[in-house]
mmCIF file of C-alpha atoms in Angstrom:
data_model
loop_
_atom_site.group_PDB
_atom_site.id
_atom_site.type_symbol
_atom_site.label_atom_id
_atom_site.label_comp_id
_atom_site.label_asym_id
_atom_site.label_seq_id
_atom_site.Cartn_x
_atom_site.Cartn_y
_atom_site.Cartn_z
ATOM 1 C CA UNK W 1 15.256 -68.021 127.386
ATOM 2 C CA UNK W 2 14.389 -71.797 126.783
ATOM 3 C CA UNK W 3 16.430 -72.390 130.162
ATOM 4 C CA UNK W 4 17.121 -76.506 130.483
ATOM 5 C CA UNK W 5 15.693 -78.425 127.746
ATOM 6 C CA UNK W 6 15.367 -82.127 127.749
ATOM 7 C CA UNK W 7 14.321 -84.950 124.567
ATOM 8 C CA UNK W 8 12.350 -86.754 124.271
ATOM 9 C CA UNK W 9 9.589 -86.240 127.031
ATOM 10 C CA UNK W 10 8.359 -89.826 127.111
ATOM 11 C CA UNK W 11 10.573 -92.911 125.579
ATOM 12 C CA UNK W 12 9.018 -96.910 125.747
ATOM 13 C CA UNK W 13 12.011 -99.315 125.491
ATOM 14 C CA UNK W 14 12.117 -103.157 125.225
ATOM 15 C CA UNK W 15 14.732 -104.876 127.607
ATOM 16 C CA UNK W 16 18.571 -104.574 126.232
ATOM 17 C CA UNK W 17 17.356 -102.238 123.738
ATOM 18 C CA UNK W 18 19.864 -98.246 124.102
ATOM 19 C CA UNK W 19 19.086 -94.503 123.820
ATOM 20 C CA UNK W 20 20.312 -91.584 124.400
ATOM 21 C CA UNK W 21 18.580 -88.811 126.640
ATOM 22 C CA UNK W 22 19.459 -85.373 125.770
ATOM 23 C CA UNK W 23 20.259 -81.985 127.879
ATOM 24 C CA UNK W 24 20.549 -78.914 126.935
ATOM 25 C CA UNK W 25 20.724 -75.093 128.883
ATOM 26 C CA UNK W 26 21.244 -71.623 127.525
ATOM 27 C CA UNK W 27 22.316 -70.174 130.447
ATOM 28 C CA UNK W 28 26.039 -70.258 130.188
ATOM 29 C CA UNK W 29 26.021 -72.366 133.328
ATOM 30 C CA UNK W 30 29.887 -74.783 133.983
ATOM 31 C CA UNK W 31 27.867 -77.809 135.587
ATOM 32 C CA UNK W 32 25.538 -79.987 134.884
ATOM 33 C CA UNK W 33 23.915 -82.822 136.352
ATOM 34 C CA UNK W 34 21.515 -85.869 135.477
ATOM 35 C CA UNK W 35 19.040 -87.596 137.975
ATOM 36 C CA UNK W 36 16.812 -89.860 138.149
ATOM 37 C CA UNK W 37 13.233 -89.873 140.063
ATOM 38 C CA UNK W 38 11.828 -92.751 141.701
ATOM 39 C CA UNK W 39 8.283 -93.026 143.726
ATOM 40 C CA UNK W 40 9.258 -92.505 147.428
ATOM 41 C CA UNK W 41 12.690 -91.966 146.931
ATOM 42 C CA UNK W 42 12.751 -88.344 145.769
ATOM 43 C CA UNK W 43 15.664 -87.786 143.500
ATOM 44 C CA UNK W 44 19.250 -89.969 143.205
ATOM 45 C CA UNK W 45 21.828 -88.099 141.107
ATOM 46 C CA UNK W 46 23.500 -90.522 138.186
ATOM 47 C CA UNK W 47 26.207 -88.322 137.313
ATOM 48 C CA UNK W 48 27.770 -84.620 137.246
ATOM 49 C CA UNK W 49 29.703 -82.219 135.242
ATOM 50 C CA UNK W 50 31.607 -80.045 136.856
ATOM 51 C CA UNK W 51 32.745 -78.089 134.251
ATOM 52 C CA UNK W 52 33.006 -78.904 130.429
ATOM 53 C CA UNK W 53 35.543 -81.617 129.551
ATOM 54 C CA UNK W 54 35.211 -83.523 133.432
ATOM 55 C CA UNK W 55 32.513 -85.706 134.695
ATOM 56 C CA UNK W 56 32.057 -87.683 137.642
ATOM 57 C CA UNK W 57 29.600 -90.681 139.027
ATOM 58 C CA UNK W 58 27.001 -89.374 141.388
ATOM 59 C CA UNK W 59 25.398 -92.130 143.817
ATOM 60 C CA UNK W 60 23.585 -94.526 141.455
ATOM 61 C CA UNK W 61 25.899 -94.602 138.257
ATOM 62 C CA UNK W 62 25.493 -97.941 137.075
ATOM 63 C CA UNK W 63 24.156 -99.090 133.938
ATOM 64 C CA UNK W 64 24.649 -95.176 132.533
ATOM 65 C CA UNK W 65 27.292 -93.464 130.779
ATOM 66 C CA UNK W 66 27.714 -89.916 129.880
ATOM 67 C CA UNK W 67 29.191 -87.206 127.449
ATOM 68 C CA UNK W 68 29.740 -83.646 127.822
ATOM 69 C CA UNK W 69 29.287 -82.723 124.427
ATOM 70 C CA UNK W 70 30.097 -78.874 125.300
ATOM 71 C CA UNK W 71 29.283 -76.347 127.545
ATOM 72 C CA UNK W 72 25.652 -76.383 126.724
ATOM 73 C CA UNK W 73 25.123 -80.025 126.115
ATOM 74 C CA UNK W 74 25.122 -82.937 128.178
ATOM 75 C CA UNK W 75 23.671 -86.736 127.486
ATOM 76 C CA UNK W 76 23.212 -90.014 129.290
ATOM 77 C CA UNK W 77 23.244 -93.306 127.222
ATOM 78 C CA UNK W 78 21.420 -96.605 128.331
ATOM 79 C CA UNK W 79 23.160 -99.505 126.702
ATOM 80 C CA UNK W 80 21.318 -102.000 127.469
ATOM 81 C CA UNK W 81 17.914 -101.255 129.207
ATOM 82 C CA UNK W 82 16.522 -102.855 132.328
ATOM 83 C CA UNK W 83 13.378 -103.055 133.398
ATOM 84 C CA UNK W 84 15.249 -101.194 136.908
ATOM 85 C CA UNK W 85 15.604 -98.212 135.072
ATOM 86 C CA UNK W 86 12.129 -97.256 134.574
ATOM 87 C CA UNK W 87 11.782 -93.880 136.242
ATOM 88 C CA UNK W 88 11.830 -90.369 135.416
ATOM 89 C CA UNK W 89 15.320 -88.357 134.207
ATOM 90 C CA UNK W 90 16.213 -85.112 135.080
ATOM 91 C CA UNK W 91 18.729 -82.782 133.947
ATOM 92 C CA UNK W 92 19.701 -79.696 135.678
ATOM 93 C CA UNK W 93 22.448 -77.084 135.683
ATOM 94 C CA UNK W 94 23.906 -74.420 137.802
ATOM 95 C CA UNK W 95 26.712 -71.912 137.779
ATOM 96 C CA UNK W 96 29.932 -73.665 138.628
ATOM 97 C CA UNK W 97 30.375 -71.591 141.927
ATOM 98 C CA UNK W 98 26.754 -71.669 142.945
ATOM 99 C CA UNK W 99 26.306 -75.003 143.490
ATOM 100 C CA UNK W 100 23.195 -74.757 145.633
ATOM 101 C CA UNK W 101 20.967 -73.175 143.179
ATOM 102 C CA UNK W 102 20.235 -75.915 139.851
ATOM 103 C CA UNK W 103 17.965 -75.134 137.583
ATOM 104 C CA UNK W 104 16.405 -78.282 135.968
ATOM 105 C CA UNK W 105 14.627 -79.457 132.925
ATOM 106 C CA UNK W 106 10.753 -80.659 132.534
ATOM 107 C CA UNK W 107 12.394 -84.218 132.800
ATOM 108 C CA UNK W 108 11.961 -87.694 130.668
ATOM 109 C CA UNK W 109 9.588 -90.207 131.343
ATOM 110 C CA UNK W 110 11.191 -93.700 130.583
ATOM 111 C CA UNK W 111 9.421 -96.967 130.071
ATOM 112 C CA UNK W 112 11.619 -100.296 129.949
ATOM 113 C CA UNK W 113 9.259 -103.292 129.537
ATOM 114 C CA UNK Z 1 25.802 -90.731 155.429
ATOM 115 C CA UNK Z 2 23.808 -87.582 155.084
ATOM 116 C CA UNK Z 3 20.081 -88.544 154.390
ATOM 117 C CA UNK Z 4 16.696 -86.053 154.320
ATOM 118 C CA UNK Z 5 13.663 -87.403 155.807
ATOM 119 C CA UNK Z 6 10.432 -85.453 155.170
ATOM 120 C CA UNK Z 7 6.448 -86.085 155.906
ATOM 121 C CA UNK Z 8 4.564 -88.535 153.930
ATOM 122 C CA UNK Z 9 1.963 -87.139 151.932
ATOM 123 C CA UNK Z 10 -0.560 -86.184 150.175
ATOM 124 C CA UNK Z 11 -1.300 -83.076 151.964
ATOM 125 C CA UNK Z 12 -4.884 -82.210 151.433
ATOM 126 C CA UNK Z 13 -5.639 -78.493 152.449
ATOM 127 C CA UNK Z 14 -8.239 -76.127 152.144
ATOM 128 C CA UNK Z 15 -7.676 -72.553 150.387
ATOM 129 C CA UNK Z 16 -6.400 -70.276 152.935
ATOM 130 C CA UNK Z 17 -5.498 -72.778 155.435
ATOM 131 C CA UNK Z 18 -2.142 -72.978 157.339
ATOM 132 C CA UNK Z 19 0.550 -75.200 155.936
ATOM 133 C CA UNK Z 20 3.594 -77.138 158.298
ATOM 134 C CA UNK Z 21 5.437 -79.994 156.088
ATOM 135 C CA UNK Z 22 8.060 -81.385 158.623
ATOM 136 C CA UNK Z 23 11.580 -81.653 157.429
ATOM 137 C CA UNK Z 24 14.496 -83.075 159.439
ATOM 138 C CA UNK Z 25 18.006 -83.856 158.490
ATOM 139 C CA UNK Z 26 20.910 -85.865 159.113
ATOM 140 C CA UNK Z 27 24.510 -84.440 157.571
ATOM 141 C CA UNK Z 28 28.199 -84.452 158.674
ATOM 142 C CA UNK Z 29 29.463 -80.745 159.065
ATOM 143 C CA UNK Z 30 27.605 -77.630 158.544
ATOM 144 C CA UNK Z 31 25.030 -78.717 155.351
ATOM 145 C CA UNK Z 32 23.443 -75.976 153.841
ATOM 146 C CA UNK Z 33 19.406 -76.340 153.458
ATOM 147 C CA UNK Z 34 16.696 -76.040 150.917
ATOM 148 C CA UNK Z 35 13.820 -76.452 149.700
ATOM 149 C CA UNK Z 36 12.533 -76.960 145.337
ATOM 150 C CA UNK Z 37 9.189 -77.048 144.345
ATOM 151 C CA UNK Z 38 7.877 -79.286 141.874
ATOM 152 C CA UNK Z 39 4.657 -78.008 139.541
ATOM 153 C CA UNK Z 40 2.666 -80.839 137.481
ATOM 154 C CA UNK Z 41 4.624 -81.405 134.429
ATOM 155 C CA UNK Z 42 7.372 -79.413 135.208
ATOM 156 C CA UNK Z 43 10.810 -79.803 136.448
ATOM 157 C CA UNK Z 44 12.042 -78.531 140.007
ATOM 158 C CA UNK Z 45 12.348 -75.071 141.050
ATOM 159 C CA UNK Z 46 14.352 -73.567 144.489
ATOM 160 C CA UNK Z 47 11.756 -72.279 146.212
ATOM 161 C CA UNK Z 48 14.410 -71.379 149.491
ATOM 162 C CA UNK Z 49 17.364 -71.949 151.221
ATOM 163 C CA UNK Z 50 19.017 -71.238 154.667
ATOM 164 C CA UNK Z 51 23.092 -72.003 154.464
ATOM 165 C CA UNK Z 52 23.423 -71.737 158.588
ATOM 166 C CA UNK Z 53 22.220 -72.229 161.673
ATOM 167 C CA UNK Z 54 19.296 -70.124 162.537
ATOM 168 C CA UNK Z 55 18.903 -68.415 159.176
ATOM 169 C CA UNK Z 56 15.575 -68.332 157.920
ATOM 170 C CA UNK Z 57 14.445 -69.039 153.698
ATOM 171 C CA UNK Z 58 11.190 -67.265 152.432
ATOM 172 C CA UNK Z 59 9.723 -66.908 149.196
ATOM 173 C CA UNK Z 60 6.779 -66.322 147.931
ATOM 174 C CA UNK Z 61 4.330 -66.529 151.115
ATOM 175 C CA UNK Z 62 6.994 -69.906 152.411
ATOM 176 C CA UNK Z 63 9.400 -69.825 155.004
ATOM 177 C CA UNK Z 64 12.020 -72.709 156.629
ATOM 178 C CA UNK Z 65 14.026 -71.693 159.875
ATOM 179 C CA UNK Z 66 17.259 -73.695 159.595
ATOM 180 C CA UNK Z 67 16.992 -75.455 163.103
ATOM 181 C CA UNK Z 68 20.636 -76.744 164.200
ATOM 182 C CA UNK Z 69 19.520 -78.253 167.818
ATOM 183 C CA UNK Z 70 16.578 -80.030 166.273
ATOM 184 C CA UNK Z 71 18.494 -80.783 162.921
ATOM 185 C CA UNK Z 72 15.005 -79.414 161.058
ATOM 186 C CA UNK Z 73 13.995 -77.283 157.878
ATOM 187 C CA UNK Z 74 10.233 -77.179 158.039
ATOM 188 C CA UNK Z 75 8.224 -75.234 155.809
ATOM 189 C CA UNK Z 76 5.474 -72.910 156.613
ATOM 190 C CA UNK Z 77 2.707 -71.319 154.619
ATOM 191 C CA UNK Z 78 0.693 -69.137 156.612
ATOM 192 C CA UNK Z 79 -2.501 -69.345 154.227
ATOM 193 C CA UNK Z 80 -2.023 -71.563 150.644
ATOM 194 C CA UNK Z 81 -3.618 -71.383 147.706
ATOM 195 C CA UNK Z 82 -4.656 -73.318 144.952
ATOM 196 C CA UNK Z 83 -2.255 -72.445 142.929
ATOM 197 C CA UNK Z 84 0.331 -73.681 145.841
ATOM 198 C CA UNK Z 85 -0.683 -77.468 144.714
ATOM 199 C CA UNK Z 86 2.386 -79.366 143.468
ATOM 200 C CA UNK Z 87 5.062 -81.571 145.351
ATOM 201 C CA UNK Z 88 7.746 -79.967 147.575
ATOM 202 C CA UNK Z 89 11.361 -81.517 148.245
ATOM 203 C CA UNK Z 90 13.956 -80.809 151.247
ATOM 204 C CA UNK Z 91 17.274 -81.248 150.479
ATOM 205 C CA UNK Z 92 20.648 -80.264 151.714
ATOM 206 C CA UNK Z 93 24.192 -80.152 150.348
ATOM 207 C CA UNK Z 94 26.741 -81.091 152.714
ATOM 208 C CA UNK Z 95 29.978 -78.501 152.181
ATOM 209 C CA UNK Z 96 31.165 -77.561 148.910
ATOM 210 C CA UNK Z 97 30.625 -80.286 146.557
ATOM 211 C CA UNK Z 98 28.222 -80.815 143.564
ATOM 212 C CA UNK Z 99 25.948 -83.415 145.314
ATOM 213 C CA UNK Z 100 22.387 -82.845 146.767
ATOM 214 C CA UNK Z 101 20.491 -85.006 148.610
ATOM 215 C CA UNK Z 102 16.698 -84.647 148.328
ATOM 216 C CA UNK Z 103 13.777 -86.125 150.613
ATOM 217 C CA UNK Z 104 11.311 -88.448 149.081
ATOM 218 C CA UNK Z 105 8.672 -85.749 148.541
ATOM 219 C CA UNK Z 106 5.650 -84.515 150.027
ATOM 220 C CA UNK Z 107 2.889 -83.644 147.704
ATOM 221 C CA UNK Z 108 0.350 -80.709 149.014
ATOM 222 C CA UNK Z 109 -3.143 -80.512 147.051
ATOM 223 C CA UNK Z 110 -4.730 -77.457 147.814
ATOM 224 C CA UNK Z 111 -8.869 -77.136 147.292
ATOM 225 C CA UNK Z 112 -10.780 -73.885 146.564
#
């Protein structure tokens, strides 16, 4: 069991430049989540899935967007990079009715210069 | 709005040495309580959780006592080891919802 997988581990972008993080779990799990992790400010969630087909804005959604591909795949787009985004991503997941228990990926280290 | 405020670190310890890394919340409601575990290079793990007043997490050597009166979820090792060394995050979930909020972090280094 691969569990949550994330690509690509590391990423350098140039300001206004866009990518695409991708998510991925094998555990049959409804939601899924994306954060981000910033020094001494543990971790902010972006956005949620609650369930395939629905997705909602977490506390610091802007400048991200969001697909739920399917059940096992979730993404978050950049458009246009900013130097403010610099951090690290996480994705996690978690059975739709256990909430409290997310599971999350080895994460993505993003540059913006 | 519900926030998580947990001790600066690092945390240097020796092997075998007691562990306290102070916890304290503030939620709306009846938040349930945990506490992940982050290893270098890896992403976060639950390490335990209390969902009520006066319930108690443990795992693995760690407990939390879910502290109501003192609005607290600190987390005890009685004797760590090396391979305890990583960063540890409180957070709590206020209700039903899909949001968590975590502390800032408190890394623990543990020498042999």
């Amino acid at each position: 069991n691969a569990g949550v997988t994330q690509t690509p581990k590391f990423q350098v972008l140039k300001t206004g430049q866009s990518m695409t993080l991708q998510c991925a779990q094998d555990m049959n799990h409804n939601s899924m989540y994306w954060y981000r992790q910033d020094p001494g400010m543990g971790l902010r969630l972006i956005y949620y899935s609650a369930s395939e087909g629905t997705t909602d804005k977490g506390e610091v959604p802007n400048g991200y967007n969001v697909s739920r591909l399917n059940k096992r795949e979730f993404s978050l787009r950049l458009e246009s990079a900013a130097p403010s985004q610099t951090s690290v991503y996480f994705c996690a997941s978690s059975r739709e009715y256990e909430t409290d228990t997310q599971y999350f990926g080895p994460g993505t280290r993003l540059t913006v210069l | 709005g519900n926030s998580v405020t947990q001790m600066e670190g690092p945390v240097t310890l020796s092997e075998e040495a007691f562990l306290t890394i102070n916890c304290t919340y503030t939620a709306t409601g009846y938040p349930s309580l945990f506490w992940y575990v982050q290893y270098p290079g890896e992403g976060l793990q639950l390490l335990l959780k209390a969902t009520k007043a006066d319930d108690k997490g443990s795992n693995k050597g760690f407990e939390a006592t879910y502290r109501k009166e003192t609005t607290s979820f600190h987390l005890e090792k009685g004797s760590v080891q090396v391979s305890d060394s990583a960063v540890y995050f409180c957070a709590l979930r206020d209700g039903g919802g899909f949001k968590t909020i975590f502390g800032a972090g408190t890394r623990l280094f543990v020498k042999a």
